[in-house]
mmCIF file with all atom_site columns, C-alpha atoms in Angstrom:
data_model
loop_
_atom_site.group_PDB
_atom_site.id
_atom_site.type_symbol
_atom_site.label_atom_id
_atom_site.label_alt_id
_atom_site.label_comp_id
_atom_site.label_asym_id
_atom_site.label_entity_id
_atom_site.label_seq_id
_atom_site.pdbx_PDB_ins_code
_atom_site.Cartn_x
_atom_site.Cartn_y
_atom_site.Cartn_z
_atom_site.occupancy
_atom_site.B_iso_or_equiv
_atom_site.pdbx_formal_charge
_atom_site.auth_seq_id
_atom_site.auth_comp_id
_atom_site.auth_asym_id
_atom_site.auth_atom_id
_atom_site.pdbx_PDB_model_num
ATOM 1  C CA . UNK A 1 1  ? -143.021 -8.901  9.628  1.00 50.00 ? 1485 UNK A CA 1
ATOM 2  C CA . UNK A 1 2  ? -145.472 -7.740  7.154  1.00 53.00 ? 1486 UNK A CA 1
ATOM 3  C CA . UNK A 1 3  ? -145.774 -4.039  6.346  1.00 50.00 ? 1487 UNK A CA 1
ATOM 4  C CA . UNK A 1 4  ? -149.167 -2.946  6.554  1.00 52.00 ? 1488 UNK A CA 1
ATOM 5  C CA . UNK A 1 5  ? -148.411 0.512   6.249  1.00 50.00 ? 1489 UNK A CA 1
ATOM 6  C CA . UNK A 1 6  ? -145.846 3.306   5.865  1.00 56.00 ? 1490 UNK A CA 1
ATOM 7  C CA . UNK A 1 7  ? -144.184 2.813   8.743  1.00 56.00 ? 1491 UNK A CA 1
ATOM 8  C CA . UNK A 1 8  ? -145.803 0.214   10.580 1.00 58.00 ? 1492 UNK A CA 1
ATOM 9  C CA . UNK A 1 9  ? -146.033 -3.343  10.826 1.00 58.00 ? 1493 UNK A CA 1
ATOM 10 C CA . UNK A 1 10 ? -148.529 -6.620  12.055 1.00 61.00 ? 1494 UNK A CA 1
ATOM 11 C CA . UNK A 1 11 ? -147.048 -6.864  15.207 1.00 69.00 ? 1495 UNK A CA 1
ATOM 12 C CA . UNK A 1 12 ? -149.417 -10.375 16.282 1.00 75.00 ? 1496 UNK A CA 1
ATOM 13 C CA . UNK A 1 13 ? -146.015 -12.260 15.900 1.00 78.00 ? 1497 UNK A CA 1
ATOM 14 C CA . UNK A 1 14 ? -143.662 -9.667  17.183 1.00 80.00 ? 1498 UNK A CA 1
ATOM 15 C CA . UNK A 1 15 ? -141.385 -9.760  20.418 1.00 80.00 ? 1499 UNK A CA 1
ATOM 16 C CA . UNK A 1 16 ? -141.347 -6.223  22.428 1.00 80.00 ? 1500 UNK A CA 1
ATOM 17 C CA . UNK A 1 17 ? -137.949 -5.354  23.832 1.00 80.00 ? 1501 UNK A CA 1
ATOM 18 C CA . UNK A 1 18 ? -137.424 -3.237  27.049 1.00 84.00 ? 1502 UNK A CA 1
ATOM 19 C CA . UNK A 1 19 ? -137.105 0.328   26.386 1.00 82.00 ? 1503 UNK A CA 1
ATOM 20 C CA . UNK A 1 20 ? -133.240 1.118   26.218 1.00 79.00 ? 1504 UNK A CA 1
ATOM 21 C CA . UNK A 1 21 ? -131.873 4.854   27.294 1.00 76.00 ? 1505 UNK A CA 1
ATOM 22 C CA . UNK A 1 22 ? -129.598 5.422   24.219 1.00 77.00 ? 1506 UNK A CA 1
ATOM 23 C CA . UNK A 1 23 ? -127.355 7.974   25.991 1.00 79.00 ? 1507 UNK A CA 1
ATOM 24 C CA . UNK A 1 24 ? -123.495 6.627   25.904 1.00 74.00 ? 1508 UNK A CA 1
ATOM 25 C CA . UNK A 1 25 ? -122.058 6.842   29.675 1.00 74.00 ? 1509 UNK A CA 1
ATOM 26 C CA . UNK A 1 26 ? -118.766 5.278   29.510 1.00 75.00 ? 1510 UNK A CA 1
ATOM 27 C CA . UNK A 1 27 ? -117.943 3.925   32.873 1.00 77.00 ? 1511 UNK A CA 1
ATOM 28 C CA . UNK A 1 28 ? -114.630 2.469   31.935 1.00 81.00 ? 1512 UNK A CA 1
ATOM 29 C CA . UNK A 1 29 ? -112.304 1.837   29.078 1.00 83.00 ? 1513 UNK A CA 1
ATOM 30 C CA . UNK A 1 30 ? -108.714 0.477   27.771 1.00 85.00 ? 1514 UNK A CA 1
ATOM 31 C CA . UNK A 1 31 ? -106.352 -0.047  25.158 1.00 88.00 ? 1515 UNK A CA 1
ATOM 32 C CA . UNK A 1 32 ? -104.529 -2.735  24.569 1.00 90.00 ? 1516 UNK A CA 1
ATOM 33 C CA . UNK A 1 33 ? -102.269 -4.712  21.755 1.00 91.00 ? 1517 UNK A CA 1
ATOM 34 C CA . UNK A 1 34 ? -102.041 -8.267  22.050 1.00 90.00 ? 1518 UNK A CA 1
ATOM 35 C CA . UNK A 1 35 ? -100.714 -11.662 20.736 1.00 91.00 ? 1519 UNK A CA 1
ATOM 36 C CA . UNK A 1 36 ? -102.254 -13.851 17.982 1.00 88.00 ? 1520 UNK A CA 1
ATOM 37 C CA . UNK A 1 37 ? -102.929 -16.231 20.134 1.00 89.00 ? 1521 UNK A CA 1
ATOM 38 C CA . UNK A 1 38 ? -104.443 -14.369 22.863 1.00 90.00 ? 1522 UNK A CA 1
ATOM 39 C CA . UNK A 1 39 ? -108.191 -15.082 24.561 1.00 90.00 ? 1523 UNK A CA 1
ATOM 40 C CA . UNK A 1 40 ? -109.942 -13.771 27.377 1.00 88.00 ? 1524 UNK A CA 1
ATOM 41 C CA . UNK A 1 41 ? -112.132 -16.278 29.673 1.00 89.00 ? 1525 UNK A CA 1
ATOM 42 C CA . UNK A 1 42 ? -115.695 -16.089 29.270 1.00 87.00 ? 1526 UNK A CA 1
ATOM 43 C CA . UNK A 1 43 ? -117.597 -12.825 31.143 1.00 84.00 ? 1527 UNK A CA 1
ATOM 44 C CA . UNK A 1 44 ? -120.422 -11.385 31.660 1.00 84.00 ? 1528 UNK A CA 1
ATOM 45 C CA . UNK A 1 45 ? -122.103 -8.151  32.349 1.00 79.00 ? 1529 UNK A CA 1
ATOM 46 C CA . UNK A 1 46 ? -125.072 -5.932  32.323 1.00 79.00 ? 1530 UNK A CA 1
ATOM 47 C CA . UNK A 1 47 ? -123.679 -3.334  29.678 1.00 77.00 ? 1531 UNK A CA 1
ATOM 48 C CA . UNK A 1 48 ? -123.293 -2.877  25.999 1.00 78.00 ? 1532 UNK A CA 1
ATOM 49 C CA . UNK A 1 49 ? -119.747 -3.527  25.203 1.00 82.00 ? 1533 UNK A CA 1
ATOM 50 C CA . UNK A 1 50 ? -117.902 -1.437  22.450 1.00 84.00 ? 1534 UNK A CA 1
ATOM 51 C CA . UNK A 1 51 ? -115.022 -3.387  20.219 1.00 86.00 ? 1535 UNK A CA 1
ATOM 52 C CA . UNK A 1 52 ? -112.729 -1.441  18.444 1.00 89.00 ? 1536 UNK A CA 1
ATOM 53 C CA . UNK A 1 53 ? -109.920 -3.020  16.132 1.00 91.00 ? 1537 UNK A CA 1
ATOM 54 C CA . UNK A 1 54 ? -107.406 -1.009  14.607 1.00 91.00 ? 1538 UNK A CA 1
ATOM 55 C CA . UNK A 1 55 ? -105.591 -3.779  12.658 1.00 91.00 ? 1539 UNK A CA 1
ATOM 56 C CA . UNK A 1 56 ? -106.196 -7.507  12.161 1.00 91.00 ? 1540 UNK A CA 1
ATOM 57 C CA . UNK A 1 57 ? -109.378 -9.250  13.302 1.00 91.00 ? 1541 UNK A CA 1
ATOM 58 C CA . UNK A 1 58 ? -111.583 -10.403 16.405 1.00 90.00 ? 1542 UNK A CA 1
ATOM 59 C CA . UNK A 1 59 ? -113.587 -13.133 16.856 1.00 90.00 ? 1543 UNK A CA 1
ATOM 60 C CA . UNK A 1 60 ? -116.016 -12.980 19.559 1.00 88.00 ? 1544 UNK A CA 1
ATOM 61 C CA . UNK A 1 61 ? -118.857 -15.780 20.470 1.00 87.00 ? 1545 UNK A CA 1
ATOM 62 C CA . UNK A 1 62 ? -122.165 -15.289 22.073 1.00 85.00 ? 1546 UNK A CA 1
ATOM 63 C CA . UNK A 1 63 ? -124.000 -17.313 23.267 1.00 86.00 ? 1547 UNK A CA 1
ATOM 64 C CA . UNK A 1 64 ? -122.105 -20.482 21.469 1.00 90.00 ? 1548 UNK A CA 1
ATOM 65 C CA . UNK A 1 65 ? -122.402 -18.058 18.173 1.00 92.00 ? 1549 UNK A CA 1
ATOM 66 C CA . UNK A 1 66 ? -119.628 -17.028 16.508 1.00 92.00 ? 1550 UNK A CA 1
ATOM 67 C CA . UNK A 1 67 ? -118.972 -13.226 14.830 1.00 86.00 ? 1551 UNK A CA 1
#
């Protein structure tokens, strides 16, 4: 996007999300260590999902997209 102005852009080619409450309300949590070779099946769910590693690394794919 183009910035027209301090603070504001041409929005003629911009996508408007849905307005998002940004308190944190955690409904549930755990902690767990696991293998190398562990995985989890694909899921899905209407919540923001918080990933926290301590040691080593994650990978994690969305929507066929790796991160």
């Amino acid at each position: 996007m183009e910035n027209t102005h301090k603070n504001t852009y041409n929005s003629t080619n911009a996508i408007r999300l849905p307005m998002i409450d940004w308190n944190i309300r955690f409904f549930g949590a755990h902690m767990q260590t696991v293998s190398k070779e562990w995985s989890v099946s694909k899921e899905s769910h209407r919540a923001f999902e918080i990933l926290v590693v301590l040691e080593g690394k994650q990978e994690t794919i969305i929507e066929n997209e790796s991160i």
